[in-house]
């Protein structure tokens, strides 16, 4: 069965600092991978996706993620945090050939002024 | 933004009562999904639909039923609500249902069962 692990349920960074949110997946075959962001009282919005093309994926709002098969990781980064980045972030995996999404438990990002 | 409307947005009801949540889409997507979101669990799939009258169970389907009589509408029913079903429910849609296609989410329904 697919599983996704997000290390750190809460992450705090200072405004302007690097954002690093971790995601590891378990799969013998590289799946499709997604990062979603959820702002308070809203649904999930797609940040970026990995679908076996380039291993470094650029998304919206300056975020990017790197797929590393050897580490089964898909960590999300942003060089400089903004106050508007404060939200909850979810990593999700979809097995190849399937249409189900399996979500991590989420990481809440706080940005300190 | 994908045209997904969930109704109601908030509901409070009592244990043992039936509850129906509605998801309406204007994108003509074939696949529709119901998830529940709980602290410490992320989102978990309840049921999904791959066409009119075609549905299947997800990870946490016990106590829930679904129906899809039109492409645009996907209903989630709690036949006899329990306190453990207090949660935030999200509807999602996907065009092809292929794993490399992202799902697009509605704004959610916050359901409280007292």
mmCIF file of C-alpha atoms in Angstrom, chain A residues 6-45:
data_model
loop_
_atom_site.group_PDB
_atom_site.id
_atom_site.type_symbol
_atom_site.label_atom_id
_atom_site.label_comp_id
_atom_site.label_asym_id
_atom_site.label_seq_id
_atom_site.Cartn_x
_atom_site.Cartn_y
_atom_site.Cartn_z
ATOM 1 C CA UNK A 6 5.631 14.312 6.178
ATOM 2 C CA UNK A 7 8.251 14.990 8.825
ATOM 3 C CA UNK A 8 7.229 17.776 11.150
ATOM 4 C CA UNK A 9 3.583 18.617 11.705
ATOM 5 C CA UNK A 10 4.591 22.217 12.434
ATOM 6 C CA UNK A 11 7.406 24.233 10.902
ATOM 7 C CA UNK A 12 8.256 27.841 11.793
ATOM 8 C CA UNK A 13 10.536 30.057 9.736
ATOM 9 C CA UNK A 14 11.390 33.729 9.784
ATOM 10 C CA UNK A 15 10.217 35.947 6.971
ATOM 11 C CA UNK A 16 12.877 35.835 4.242
ATOM 12 C CA UNK A 17 14.314 32.511 5.388
ATOM 13 C CA UNK A 18 14.436 29.254 3.453
ATOM 14 C CA UNK A 19 11.351 27.073 3.606
ATOM 15 C CA UNK A 20 11.934 23.303 3.596
ATOM 16 C CA UNK A 21 9.008 20.911 4.011
ATOM 17 C CA UNK A 22 9.830 17.228 3.912
ATOM 18 C CA UNK A 23 7.958 14.422 2.189
ATOM 19 C CA UNK A 24 8.937 10.781 1.804
ATOM 20 C CA UNK A 25 6.898 8.130 0.028
ATOM 21 C CA UNK A 26 6.931 4.362 0.095
ATOM 22 C CA UNK A 27 6.641 2.690 -3.257
ATOM 23 C CA UNK A 28 8.655 0.172 -5.212
ATOM 24 C CA UNK A 29 7.708 1.977 -8.411
ATOM 25 C CA UNK A 30 8.068 5.762 -8.585
ATOM 26 C CA UNK A 31 4.566 7.187 -8.306
ATOM 27 C CA UNK A 32 3.166 10.532 -9.299
ATOM 28 C CA UNK A 33 3.682 13.116 -6.564
ATOM 29 C CA UNK A 34 1.890 16.312 -5.681
ATOM 30 C CA UNK A 35 2.108 19.172 -3.212
ATOM 31 C CA UNK A 36 -1.063 20.992 -2.210
ATOM 32 C CA UNK A 37 -1.527 24.075 -0.022
ATOM 33 C CA UNK A 38 -4.540 24.774 2.178
ATOM 34 C CA UNK A 39 -5.326 28.230 3.505
ATOM 35 C CA UNK A 40 -7.728 28.567 6.453
ATOM 36 C CA UNK A 41 -11.307 27.601 5.660
ATOM 37 C CA UNK A 42 -10.467 26.800 2.073
ATOM 38 C CA UNK A 43 -9.987 23.727 -0.055
ATOM 39 C CA UNK A 44 -6.679 22.372 -1.287
ATOM 40 C CA UNK A 45 -4.876 24.196 -4.072
#
